[in-house]
Short mmCIF file of C-alpha atoms and ligand atoms in Angstrom, two decimals:
data_model
loop_
_atom_site.label_atom_id
_atom_site.label_comp_id
_atom_site.label_asym_id
_atom_site.label_seq_id
_atom_site.Cartn_x
_atom_site.Cartn_y
_atom_site.Cartn_z
CA MET D 1 -112.71 -225.74 129.92
CA SER D 2 -115.84 -226.65 127.59
CA VAL D 3 -118.74 -226.45 125.96
CA VAL D 4 -122.44 -227.08 126.39
CA ILE D 5 -126.07 -227.26 125.26
CA SER D 6 -127.81 -225.20 128.44
CA GLY D 7 -131.07 -225.00 125.44
CA THR D 8 -133.07 -226.31 122.92
CA GLY D 9 -136.44 -224.77 120.84
CA ALA D 10 -137.69 -225.94 117.86
CA ALA D 11 -139.97 -224.68 115.02
CA VAL D 12 -142.61 -225.79 112.62
CA PRO D 13 -145.64 -225.55 110.50
CA GLN D 14 -148.59 -225.77 111.46
CA GLU D 15 -149.80 -226.21 108.44
CA LYS D 16 -148.94 -229.76 106.89
CA LEU D 17 -148.93 -232.22 103.52
CA THR D 18 -149.67 -235.42 103.57
CA ASN D 19 -148.99 -238.58 102.07
CA ALA D 20 -152.90 -238.00 101.02
CA ASP D 21 -151.97 -234.18 99.71
CA LEU D 22 -149.11 -235.48 97.52
CA ALA D 23 -151.33 -238.47 96.16
CA GLU D 24 -153.19 -235.53 94.77
CA LEU D 25 -149.20 -234.79 93.19
CA VAL D 26 -148.08 -237.10 91.40
CA ASP D 27 -148.51 -240.84 90.93
CA THR D 28 -147.52 -241.97 95.08
CA SER D 29 -149.59 -243.52 97.15
CA ASP D 30 -149.50 -243.93 101.38
CA GLU D 31 -148.41 -247.19 100.97
CA TRP D 32 -145.63 -246.50 99.01
CA ILE D 33 -144.25 -243.51 101.34
CA VAL D 34 -144.35 -245.31 104.19
CA THR D 35 -142.99 -248.44 103.28
CA ARG D 36 -140.03 -246.51 101.01
CA THR D 37 -139.17 -243.60 103.44
CA GLY D 38 -141.00 -244.01 107.29
CA ILE D 39 -142.61 -241.05 106.30
CA ARG D 40 -146.43 -240.20 107.54
CA GLU D 41 -146.63 -236.27 106.90
CA ARG D 42 -144.15 -232.78 106.81
CA GLY D 43 -144.30 -229.34 107.51
CA LYS D 44 -144.59 -227.09 105.11
CA LEU D 45 -144.22 -223.06 105.12
CA PRO D 46 -146.95 -220.73 103.25
CA LEU D 47 -145.70 -218.37 101.26
CA GLY D 48 -144.60 -214.79 102.74
CA GLN D 49 -142.85 -216.69 105.79
CA ALA D 50 -139.17 -217.94 104.60
CA THR D 51 -136.34 -219.41 107.03
CA SER D 52 -136.04 -217.29 109.16
CA ASP D 53 -139.09 -216.79 110.92
CA LEU D 54 -138.73 -220.18 111.55
CA ALA D 55 -134.80 -219.46 112.80
CA THR D 56 -135.75 -217.33 114.61
CA GLU D 57 -138.78 -219.07 117.25
CA ALA D 58 -136.95 -221.24 117.07
CA ALA D 59 -134.01 -219.38 118.84
CA ALA D 60 -136.17 -217.38 120.74
CA GLN D 61 -137.36 -220.70 122.70
CA ALA D 62 -133.60 -222.03 123.03
CA LEU D 63 -133.14 -218.64 124.89
CA ILE D 64 -135.63 -219.61 126.84
CA SER D 65 -135.19 -222.98 127.52
CA ALA D 66 -131.57 -221.85 128.51
CA GLY D 67 -133.50 -219.59 130.71
CA MET D 68 -131.33 -216.84 129.21
CA SER D 69 -132.17 -213.31 128.03
CA ALA D 70 -130.37 -211.92 124.10
CA ASP D 71 -128.02 -209.16 125.47
CA ASP D 72 -125.88 -212.67 127.03
CA VAL D 73 -125.61 -213.85 122.89
CA ASP D 74 -122.19 -213.85 121.47
CA LEU D 75 -122.52 -215.52 118.44
CA ILE D 76 -124.99 -216.66 115.98
CA VAL D 77 -124.54 -219.31 112.89
CA VAL D 78 -127.83 -220.28 111.07
CA CYS D 79 -126.79 -223.81 109.47
CA THR D 80 -129.67 -223.77 105.68
CA CYS D 81 -129.35 -224.24 102.74
CA THR D 82 -132.76 -222.45 102.65
CA PRO D 83 -131.98 -218.86 102.65
CA ASP D 84 -134.73 -216.04 102.82
CA MET D 85 -132.25 -214.71 99.68
CA THR D 86 -128.89 -214.96 98.98
CA MET D 87 -127.69 -212.33 100.71
CA PRO D 88 -127.21 -210.96 103.84
CA SER D 89 -127.19 -214.74 105.68
CA THR D 90 -130.23 -216.05 107.05
CA ALA D 91 -128.54 -216.12 110.56
CA ALA D 92 -128.50 -211.30 110.15
CA LEU D 93 -131.71 -211.46 109.80
CA VAL D 94 -132.54 -213.49 113.09
CA GLN D 95 -129.89 -211.62 115.24
CA ARG D 96 -132.65 -208.31 113.87
CA ASN D 97 -135.68 -210.06 114.75
CA LEU D 98 -134.11 -210.95 117.70
CA GLY D 99 -132.93 -208.03 118.15
CA ILE D 100 -129.34 -209.18 120.12
CA LYS D 101 -126.62 -206.65 120.09
CA ALA D 102 -125.09 -205.20 116.75
CA THR D 103 -122.25 -205.90 117.04
CA ILE D 104 -122.12 -210.02 117.31
CA PRO D 105 -121.18 -212.38 114.47
CA CYS D 106 -123.58 -213.43 112.40
CA TYR D 107 -122.90 -215.89 109.56
CA ASP D 108 -124.85 -218.66 108.02
CA LEU D 109 -123.37 -222.39 106.28
CA ASN D 110 -124.03 -224.63 104.62
CA SER D 111 -123.88 -228.43 104.80
CA ALA D 112 -127.13 -228.81 103.15
CA CYS D 113 -128.36 -231.53 105.58
CA ALA D 114 -125.40 -232.37 107.30
CA GLY D 115 -125.29 -228.31 108.14
CA PHE D 116 -126.13 -228.81 111.56
CA VAL D 117 -123.00 -231.40 112.89
CA VAL D 118 -120.70 -229.25 110.83
CA GLY D 119 -122.17 -225.73 112.89
CA LEU D 120 -121.26 -228.40 116.17
CA GLU D 121 -118.09 -228.36 114.83
CA VAL D 122 -117.10 -224.91 114.05
CA VAL D 123 -118.77 -223.43 116.88
CA HIS D 124 -117.69 -225.55 119.36
CA ASP D 125 -113.95 -225.06 118.11
CA GLN D 126 -114.88 -221.15 117.95
CA LEU D 127 -116.00 -221.20 121.99
CA LEU D 128 -113.43 -223.12 122.76
CA ALA D 129 -110.64 -220.82 121.32
CA GLY D 130 -112.21 -218.00 123.78
CA ARG D 131 -113.72 -215.67 121.18
CA TYR D 132 -117.21 -215.78 122.31
CA ARG D 133 -118.64 -217.62 126.38
CA ARG D 134 -121.58 -217.96 124.44
CA ALA D 135 -123.39 -218.90 120.79
CA LEU D 136 -127.66 -219.91 119.33
CA LEU D 137 -126.64 -222.62 116.73
CA ILE D 138 -129.23 -222.79 114.25
CA GLY D 139 -130.59 -225.40 112.05
CA ALA D 140 -132.93 -224.19 109.55
CA ASP D 141 -134.24 -224.91 106.34
CA THR D 142 -137.97 -224.70 104.32
CA MET D 143 -137.51 -227.25 101.91
CA THR D 144 -140.66 -226.91 100.69
CA ARG D 145 -138.93 -223.80 98.36
CA LEU D 146 -136.79 -226.90 96.42
CA MET D 147 -139.61 -229.56 96.04
CA ASP D 148 -140.36 -230.47 92.09
CA TYR D 149 -143.90 -230.84 92.47
CA GLU D 150 -144.22 -233.38 89.60
CA ASP D 151 -140.93 -235.04 91.17
CA ARG D 152 -142.03 -237.93 92.88
CA THR D 153 -139.22 -239.54 94.26
CA THR D 154 -137.81 -236.22 96.23
CA CYS D 155 -141.28 -234.82 97.10
CA VAL D 156 -142.32 -237.05 99.03
CA LEU D 157 -139.20 -236.43 101.28
CA PHE D 158 -138.94 -233.44 102.22
CA GLY D 159 -139.71 -230.72 105.46
CA ASP D 160 -140.09 -227.47 107.04
CA ALA D 161 -138.26 -227.05 110.15
CA ALA D 162 -135.53 -225.63 112.30
CA GLY D 163 -134.42 -226.00 115.32
CA ALA D 164 -131.71 -224.48 117.71
CA ILE D 165 -129.66 -224.60 121.16
CA VAL D 166 -127.18 -222.76 122.60
CA MET D 167 -124.06 -223.28 123.28
CA GLU D 168 -121.60 -221.89 126.58
CA ARG D 169 -118.16 -221.90 126.72
CA ASP D 170 -118.04 -223.80 130.75
CA ASP D 171 -114.63 -222.97 132.57
CA GLU D 172 -114.39 -224.34 134.55
CA PRO D 173 -117.04 -227.21 133.73
CA SER D 174 -118.29 -229.41 136.33
CA GLY D 175 -118.97 -233.64 136.53
CA HIS D 176 -117.81 -234.28 132.48
CA ARG D 177 -120.89 -232.57 130.20
CA GLY D 178 -120.34 -231.03 127.02
CA ILE D 179 -118.91 -232.03 123.60
CA VAL D 180 -115.70 -234.28 123.75
CA ALA D 181 -115.62 -235.56 119.69
CA THR D 182 -116.72 -234.25 117.08
CA THR D 183 -115.85 -235.28 112.75
CA ILE D 184 -116.56 -233.37 110.00
CA GLN D 185 -115.99 -235.25 106.14
CA ALA D 186 -116.83 -234.31 102.90
CA ASP D 187 -116.57 -236.40 99.12
CA GLY D 188 -117.10 -233.73 96.27
CA ARG D 189 -116.38 -236.24 93.46
CA LEU D 190 -120.39 -236.83 94.43
CA TRP D 191 -121.40 -233.71 94.03
CA ASP D 192 -123.90 -233.79 91.54
CA LEU D 193 -126.10 -236.62 93.27
CA ILE D 194 -127.91 -234.29 95.75
CA GLN D 195 -127.99 -230.70 93.77
CA VAL D 196 -129.85 -227.62 93.07
CA PRO D 197 -129.02 -227.43 89.90
CA GLY D 198 -130.12 -223.58 89.26
CA GLY D 199 -130.38 -220.51 90.59
CA GLY D 200 -127.00 -219.50 91.55
CA SER D 201 -123.13 -219.01 89.82
CA LEU D 202 -122.68 -221.38 87.15
CA LYS D 203 -126.44 -221.04 86.67
CA PRO D 204 -127.89 -217.63 87.37
CA PRO D 205 -131.87 -217.82 86.82
CA SER D 206 -133.46 -217.08 83.34
CA PRO D 207 -136.26 -218.79 81.27
CA TYR D 208 -134.40 -221.32 80.37
CA MET D 209 -133.20 -222.55 83.98
CA PHE D 210 -137.11 -222.04 85.01
CA THR D 211 -138.36 -224.30 82.11
CA GLN D 212 -136.29 -226.88 82.83
CA ARG D 213 -137.06 -227.03 86.40
CA GLU D 214 -133.33 -226.53 87.73
CA HIS D 215 -134.73 -224.37 90.63
CA TYR D 216 -135.64 -227.14 92.44
CA LEU D 217 -133.66 -230.61 94.05
CA ARG D 218 -132.61 -233.30 92.62
CA MET D 219 -131.86 -236.50 93.77
CA ASN D 220 -130.26 -239.67 93.83
CA GLY D 221 -131.39 -241.34 95.54
CA ARG D 222 -130.43 -244.86 95.23
CA GLN D 223 -127.22 -244.22 95.40
CA THR D 224 -126.95 -241.35 98.62
CA PHE D 225 -129.56 -244.48 99.81
CA LYS D 226 -126.58 -246.86 100.13
CA PHE D 227 -123.51 -243.64 101.26
CA ALA D 228 -125.14 -242.67 103.19
CA VAL D 229 -125.59 -245.75 105.50
CA GLN D 230 -122.28 -246.10 105.28
CA ALA D 231 -120.57 -243.01 105.91
CA MET D 232 -123.18 -242.29 109.53
CA GLU D 233 -122.22 -245.56 110.42
CA GLN D 234 -118.49 -245.06 109.32
CA VAL D 235 -118.48 -241.17 111.31
CA SER D 236 -120.14 -242.83 113.61
CA ARG D 237 -117.27 -245.77 115.23
CA ASP D 238 -115.47 -243.33 114.99
CA THR D 239 -115.57 -240.42 116.37
CA VAL D 240 -117.29 -242.44 119.51
CA GLU D 241 -114.21 -243.98 119.64
CA ARG D 242 -111.77 -240.94 119.19
CA ALA D 243 -114.68 -239.68 121.84
CA GLY D 244 -112.66 -242.38 124.11
CA TRP D 245 -116.01 -244.24 124.55
CA LYS D 246 -117.55 -247.55 123.08
CA LEU D 247 -120.64 -247.79 120.91
CA SER D 248 -122.76 -249.79 124.27
CA ASP D 249 -122.28 -246.98 126.34
CA VAL D 250 -123.72 -243.95 123.89
CA ASP D 251 -127.25 -243.23 125.50
CA HIS D 252 -129.38 -241.92 122.67
CA VAL D 253 -127.83 -241.34 118.79
CA VAL D 254 -129.84 -238.81 116.99
CA VAL D 255 -128.92 -239.46 113.62
CA HIS D 256 -130.75 -237.49 110.52
CA GLN D 257 -133.69 -238.37 109.73
CA ALA D 258 -134.23 -238.61 105.70
CA ASN D 259 -136.01 -242.10 105.93
CA LEU D 260 -137.00 -244.47 108.76
CA ARG D 261 -135.13 -247.34 106.43
CA ILE D 262 -131.83 -244.85 106.46
CA ILE D 263 -132.18 -244.96 110.23
CA ASP D 264 -133.29 -248.52 110.97
CA ALA D 265 -129.69 -249.61 108.91
CA VAL D 266 -127.50 -247.29 110.16
CA ALA D 267 -128.77 -248.55 114.00
CA GLU D 268 -128.32 -252.46 112.77
CA ARG D 269 -124.83 -252.30 111.10
CA LEU D 270 -123.84 -250.28 114.65
CA GLY D 271 -126.27 -252.99 116.94
CA LEU D 272 -128.78 -250.26 118.38
CA GLY D 273 -131.41 -250.97 120.32
CA ARG D 274 -134.23 -248.97 118.87
CA GLU D 275 -134.73 -247.13 122.79
CA THR D 276 -131.42 -246.25 121.21
CA VAL D 277 -132.29 -244.23 118.76
CA PRO D 278 -135.06 -241.48 118.98
CA ILE D 279 -137.11 -240.79 115.71
CA ASN D 280 -139.38 -238.26 114.22
CA VAL D 281 -139.25 -238.85 110.37
CA ALA D 282 -142.72 -240.09 110.10
CA ARG D 283 -143.96 -236.39 111.91
CA MET D 284 -141.52 -234.65 109.76
CA GLY D 285 -139.85 -236.15 106.28
CA ASN D 286 -136.41 -234.63 105.64
CA THR D 287 -136.60 -231.58 107.33
CA SER D 288 -132.13 -231.42 105.85
CA ALA D 289 -130.23 -229.54 108.14
CA ALA D 290 -133.18 -228.92 111.48
CA SER D 291 -133.45 -232.73 111.73
CA ILE D 292 -130.79 -232.81 114.51
CA PRO D 293 -131.78 -229.86 116.69
CA VAL D 294 -136.12 -230.43 116.39
CA LEU D 295 -135.33 -233.62 117.46
CA LEU D 296 -133.30 -233.21 120.21
CA ASP D 297 -135.21 -230.81 120.86
CA GLU D 298 -138.47 -233.12 121.03
CA CYS D 299 -136.13 -235.32 123.50
CA HIS D 300 -135.13 -232.39 125.98
CA ARG D 301 -137.54 -231.64 126.54
CA GLU D 302 -140.58 -234.54 127.22
CA GLY D 303 -137.54 -236.07 129.46
CA ARG D 304 -135.80 -238.53 127.34
CA ILE D 305 -132.42 -236.84 127.24
CA HIS D 306 -130.85 -236.14 130.80
CA ALA D 307 -127.52 -234.74 131.88
CA GLY D 308 -125.44 -236.66 132.05
CA ASP D 309 -126.70 -238.20 128.93
CA ARG D 310 -123.87 -239.44 126.46
CA VAL D 311 -125.85 -237.95 122.64
CA LEU D 312 -123.88 -238.66 119.90
CA CYS D 313 -125.94 -236.36 116.67
CA VAL D 314 -124.78 -237.67 113.61
CA GLY D 315 -125.69 -235.72 110.19
CA PHE D 316 -125.28 -236.87 106.33
CA GLY D 317 -126.01 -234.53 103.19
CA SER D 318 -125.85 -233.05 99.99
CA GLY D 319 -121.67 -232.02 99.63
CA LEU D 320 -122.12 -236.08 100.03
CA SER D 321 -121.32 -234.56 102.86
CA TRP D 322 -121.19 -236.23 106.50
CA GLY D 323 -120.25 -235.66 109.64
CA ALA D 324 -121.31 -236.46 113.98
CA ALA D 325 -120.42 -235.51 116.96
CA ALA D 326 -120.42 -237.10 120.68
CA LEU D 327 -121.14 -235.11 124.00
CA VAL D 328 -122.15 -235.74 127.75
CA TRP D 329 -125.46 -233.45 127.98
O1 LIG M 1 -130.53 -236.00 103.41
C1 LIG M 1 -129.77 -235.75 102.45
C2 LIG M 1 -129.72 -237.36 101.58
N1 LIG M 1 -130.79 -238.02 101.49
C3 LIG M 1 -131.53 -239.04 101.36
O2 LIG M 1 -130.74 -239.88 102.50
C4 LIG M 1 -132.03 -239.85 100.50
C5 LIG M 1 -131.82 -241.61 100.04
N2 LIG M 1 -132.32 -242.24 99.71
C6 LIG M 1 -133.66 -242.37 99.75
O3 LIG M 1 -134.22 -242.25 100.80
C7 LIG M 1 -134.10 -243.97 99.08
O4 LIG M 1 -132.99 -243.65 97.70
C8 LIG M 1 -135.78 -242.83 98.09
C9 LIG M 1 -136.37 -242.65 99.26
C10 LIG M 1 -136.01 -241.75 98.02
C11 LIG M 1 -136.10 -244.20 97.90
O5 LIG M 1 -136.44 -245.22 97.54
P1 LIG M 1 -135.74 -246.59 97.02
O6 LIG M 1 -136.27 -247.83 97.92
O7 LIG M 1 -134.16 -246.57 96.87
O8 LIG M 1 -136.54 -246.91 95.53
P2 LIG M 1 -136.38 -246.36 94.73
O9 LIG M 1 -135.61 -245.21 94.11
O10 LIG M 1 -135.49 -247.35 94.11
O11 LIG M 1 -136.86 -246.35 92.77
C12 LIG M 1 -138.15 -247.95 93.39
C13 LIG M 1 -139.64 -247.37 91.87
C14 LIG M 1 -138.68 -247.42 90.99
O12 LIG M 1 -139.61 -247.19 90.36
P3 LIG M 1 -138.91 -248.62 89.69
O13 LIG M 1 -138.13 -248.44 88.44
O14 LIG M 1 -138.70 -249.90 90.21
O15 LIG M 1 -140.89 -248.98 87.94
C15 LIG M 1 -138.95 -245.18 91.25
O16 LIG M 1 -139.82 -244.46 89.72
O17 LIG M 1 -140.54 -246.67 92.78
C16 LIG M 1 -141.12 -245.24 91.94
N3 LIG M 1 -140.39 -244.52 92.93
C17 LIG M 1 -142.37 -243.98 93.78
N4 LIG M 1 -143.30 -244.75 93.12
C18 LIG M 1 -144.64 -244.37 94.19
C19 LIG M 1 -139.69 -242.81 93.31
N5 LIG M 1 -140.26 -242.58 93.99
C20 LIG M 1 -141.64 -242.83 94.19
C21 LIG M 1 -142.87 -242.08 94.61
N6 LIG M 1 -144.53 -243.23 94.86
N7 LIG M 1 -143.46 -241.22 95.61
#
């Protein structure tokens, strides 16, 4: 028995926020943003739309790509830290939007930017346990809603998008397709490096919270950067080893698109060439849980990933949390 990826989809808002746009809002420049992050523009979802709209579009595309209809889906999981509302789950809204049958489980999973790799392990294990056959795993975030457009250290980094995959249990796998090994880890002692302090149960919405701008994302970029590089290197090595592979066996390493310098540093430490590490951060910015599935969808649609290729997905985010999944496409 194995769990394979049988379709991919993505949704990115048409409206873009360029570095020039941001330079009109805060004291920054295209030169600084490109040199320090590699980002040139990021999608911005207009007000009136929400994470579930992006998630629905990405999921619909993934179903088409898998040659499936809504009735084939047994489970929907949306990885997000920017749900439409605190409740209901974004996954339930996707189910409603796609007209998927009313009895299946739908839930959200929040591990911020690491959400998608956490979702890969959780859904893999749920399918392998035998209760469900086909799942929609969606990474979707509207990060621009969490940006403080007075804080130049964070607002230049993030964008909005959703990516989706169809995961399917294959009872009689032909060849060796499917997920081979997953790892997910967290260190809650580092909870305060990336946080949105207000709006939850600790600091519920109040006029004071808004004046303190606590409903926006705050990040210690420098410390996060150092930890992210080391954690993603280590989890990549561990996961590849547990898959029984060598790093040189991997055809594509799909790393969370937070910052080109982080991606380059991880690739260098792992001894990977640029051709092994696809990159779209220049056009997308950091789209949190959407980053890996959007890039997987791009690689799949462009014909860059072929059946039988070995793929390693590596994520990192608030928690701090991180993880990786090794799979044969
Ligand atoms: O997905 C979740 C995980 N998140 C991440 O992985 C993000 C990790 N961190 C980073 O990507 C980088 O740390 C940043 C891009 C956030 C910052 O880059 P950095 O090279 O670490 O810069 P820094 O924070 O050390 O700041 C260097 C200087 C500072 O000025 P001083 O103190 O040297 O005078 C900042 O105030 O750059 C300044 N600065 C800016 N200048 C122009 C910070 N942001 C900006 C800006 N424009 N947007």
